[in-house]
Coordinates of C-alpha atoms in Angstrom, one line a residue:
X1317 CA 39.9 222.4 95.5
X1318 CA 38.7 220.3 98.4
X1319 CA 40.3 220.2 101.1
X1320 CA 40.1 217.5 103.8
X1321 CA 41.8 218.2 107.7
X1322 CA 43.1 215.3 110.1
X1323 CA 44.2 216.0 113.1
X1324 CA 43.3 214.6 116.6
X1325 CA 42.8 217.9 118.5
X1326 CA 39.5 220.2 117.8
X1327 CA 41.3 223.2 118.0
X1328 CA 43.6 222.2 115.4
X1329 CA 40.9 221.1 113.3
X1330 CA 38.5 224.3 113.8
X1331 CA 41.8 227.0 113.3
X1332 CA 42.7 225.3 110.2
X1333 CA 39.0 225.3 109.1
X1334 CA 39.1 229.5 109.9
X1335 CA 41.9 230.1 107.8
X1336 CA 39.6 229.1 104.8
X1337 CA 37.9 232.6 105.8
X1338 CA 41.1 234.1 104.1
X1339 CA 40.0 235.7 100.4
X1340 CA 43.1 233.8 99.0
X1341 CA 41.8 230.5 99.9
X1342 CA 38.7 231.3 98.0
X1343 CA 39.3 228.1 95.5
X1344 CA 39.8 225.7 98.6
X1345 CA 36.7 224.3 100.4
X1346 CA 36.5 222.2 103.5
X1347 CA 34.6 218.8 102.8
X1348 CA 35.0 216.9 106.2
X1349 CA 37.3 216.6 109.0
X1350 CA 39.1 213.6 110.6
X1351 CA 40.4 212.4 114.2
X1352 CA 42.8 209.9 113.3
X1353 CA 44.0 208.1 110.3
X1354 CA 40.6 205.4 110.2
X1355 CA 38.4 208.1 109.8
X1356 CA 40.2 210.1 107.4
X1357 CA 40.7 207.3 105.0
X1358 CA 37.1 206.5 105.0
X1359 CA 36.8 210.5 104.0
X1360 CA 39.2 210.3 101.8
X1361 CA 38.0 207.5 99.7
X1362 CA 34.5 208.7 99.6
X1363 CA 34.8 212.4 99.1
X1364 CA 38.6 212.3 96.8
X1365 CA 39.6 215.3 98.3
X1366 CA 43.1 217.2 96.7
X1367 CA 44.1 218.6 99.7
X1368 CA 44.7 216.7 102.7
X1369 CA 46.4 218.9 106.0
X1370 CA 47.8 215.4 107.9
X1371 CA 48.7 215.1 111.7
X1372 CA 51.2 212.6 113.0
X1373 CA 50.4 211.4 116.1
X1374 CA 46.7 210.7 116.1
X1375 CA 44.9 207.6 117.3
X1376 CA 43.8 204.5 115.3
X1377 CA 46.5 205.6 112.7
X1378 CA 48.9 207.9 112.7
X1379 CA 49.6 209.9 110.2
X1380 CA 53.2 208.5 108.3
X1381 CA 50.6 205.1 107.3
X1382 CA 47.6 207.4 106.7
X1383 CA 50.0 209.2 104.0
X1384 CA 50.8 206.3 102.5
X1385 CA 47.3 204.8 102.3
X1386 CA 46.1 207.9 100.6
X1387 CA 48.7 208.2 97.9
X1388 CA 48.5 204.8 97.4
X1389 CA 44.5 205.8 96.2
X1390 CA 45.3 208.7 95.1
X1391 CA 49.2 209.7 94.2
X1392 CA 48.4 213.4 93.2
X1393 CA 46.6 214.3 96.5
X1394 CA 48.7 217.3 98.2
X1395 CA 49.3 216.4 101.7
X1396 CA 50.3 219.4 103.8
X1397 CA 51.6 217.5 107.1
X1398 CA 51.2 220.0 110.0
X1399 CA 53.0 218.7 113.1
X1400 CA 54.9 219.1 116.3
X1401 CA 58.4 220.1 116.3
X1402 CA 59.1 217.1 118.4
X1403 CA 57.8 214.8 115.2
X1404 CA 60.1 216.0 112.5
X1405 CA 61.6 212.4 112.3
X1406 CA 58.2 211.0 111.8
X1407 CA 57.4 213.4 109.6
X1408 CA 60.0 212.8 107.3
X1409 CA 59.3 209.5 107.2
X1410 CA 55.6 211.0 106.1
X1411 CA 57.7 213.0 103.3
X1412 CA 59.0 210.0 102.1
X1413 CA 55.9 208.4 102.0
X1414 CA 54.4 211.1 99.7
X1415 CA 53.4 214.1 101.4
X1416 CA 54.6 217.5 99.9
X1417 CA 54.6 219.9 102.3
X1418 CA 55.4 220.1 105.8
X1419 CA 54.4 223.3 108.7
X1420 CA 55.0 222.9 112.3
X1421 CA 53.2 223.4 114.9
X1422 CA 52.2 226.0 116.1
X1423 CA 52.1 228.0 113.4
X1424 CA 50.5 231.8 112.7
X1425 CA 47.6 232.1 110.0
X1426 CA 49.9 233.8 107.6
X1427 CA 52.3 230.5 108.2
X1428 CA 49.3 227.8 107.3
X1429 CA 47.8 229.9 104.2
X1430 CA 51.8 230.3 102.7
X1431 CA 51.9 226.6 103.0
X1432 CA 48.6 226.1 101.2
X1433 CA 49.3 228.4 98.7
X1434 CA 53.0 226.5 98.0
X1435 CA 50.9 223.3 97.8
X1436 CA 48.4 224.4 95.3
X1437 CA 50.1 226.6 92.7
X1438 CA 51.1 225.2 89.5

């Protein structure tokens, strides 16, 4: 399963990216990262990742019309959106627009690989 992170803040990106060390993510690699919504749906469409962790508040394009855009390509993408407490309305409004998971931040290791695992089992 590829997995595709978007999020504005390199830490963010590079802890999420670490937690791929984990033996239980062993089916889930990292094919790119993104800053902001522009760049991930360039990713997105070239690379057709399955699992997509989406920010909110990012440049360019925030994450509720990012969502959107990539399950209009792609409706059975899994997008895990991982996001500040203080965004929960906005990301609802990312629920609604097709994303199935949601994790606020922050969040522990054990928190984010739950979450993935959630996504991906059958």
């Amino acid at each position: 399963m590829k997995l595709l992170i978007v999020d504005d803040s390199a830490l963010i990106r590079s802890r999420i990216a670490r937690i791929l060390c984990d033996k239980r993510m062993n089916d889930v690699q990292l094919l790119g990262m993104a800053r902001n919504g522009k760049e991930a749906i360039t990713l997105f469409t070239e690379h057709e990742p399955e699992l997509v962790t989406m920010d909110i508040t990012m440049p360019e394009m925030d994450g509720v019309e990012c969502t959107e855009k990539m399950i209009e390509i792609n409706p059975d993408c899994n997008i895990l959106v991982v996001s500040a407490l203080s965004d929960k309305a906005t990301a609802l409004k990312a629920l609604k627009k097709g994303a199935r998971g949601f994790l606020y931040k922050p969040f522990s290791d054990e928190d984010l690989i739950t979450a993935f695992l959630e996504l991906t089992s059958p």
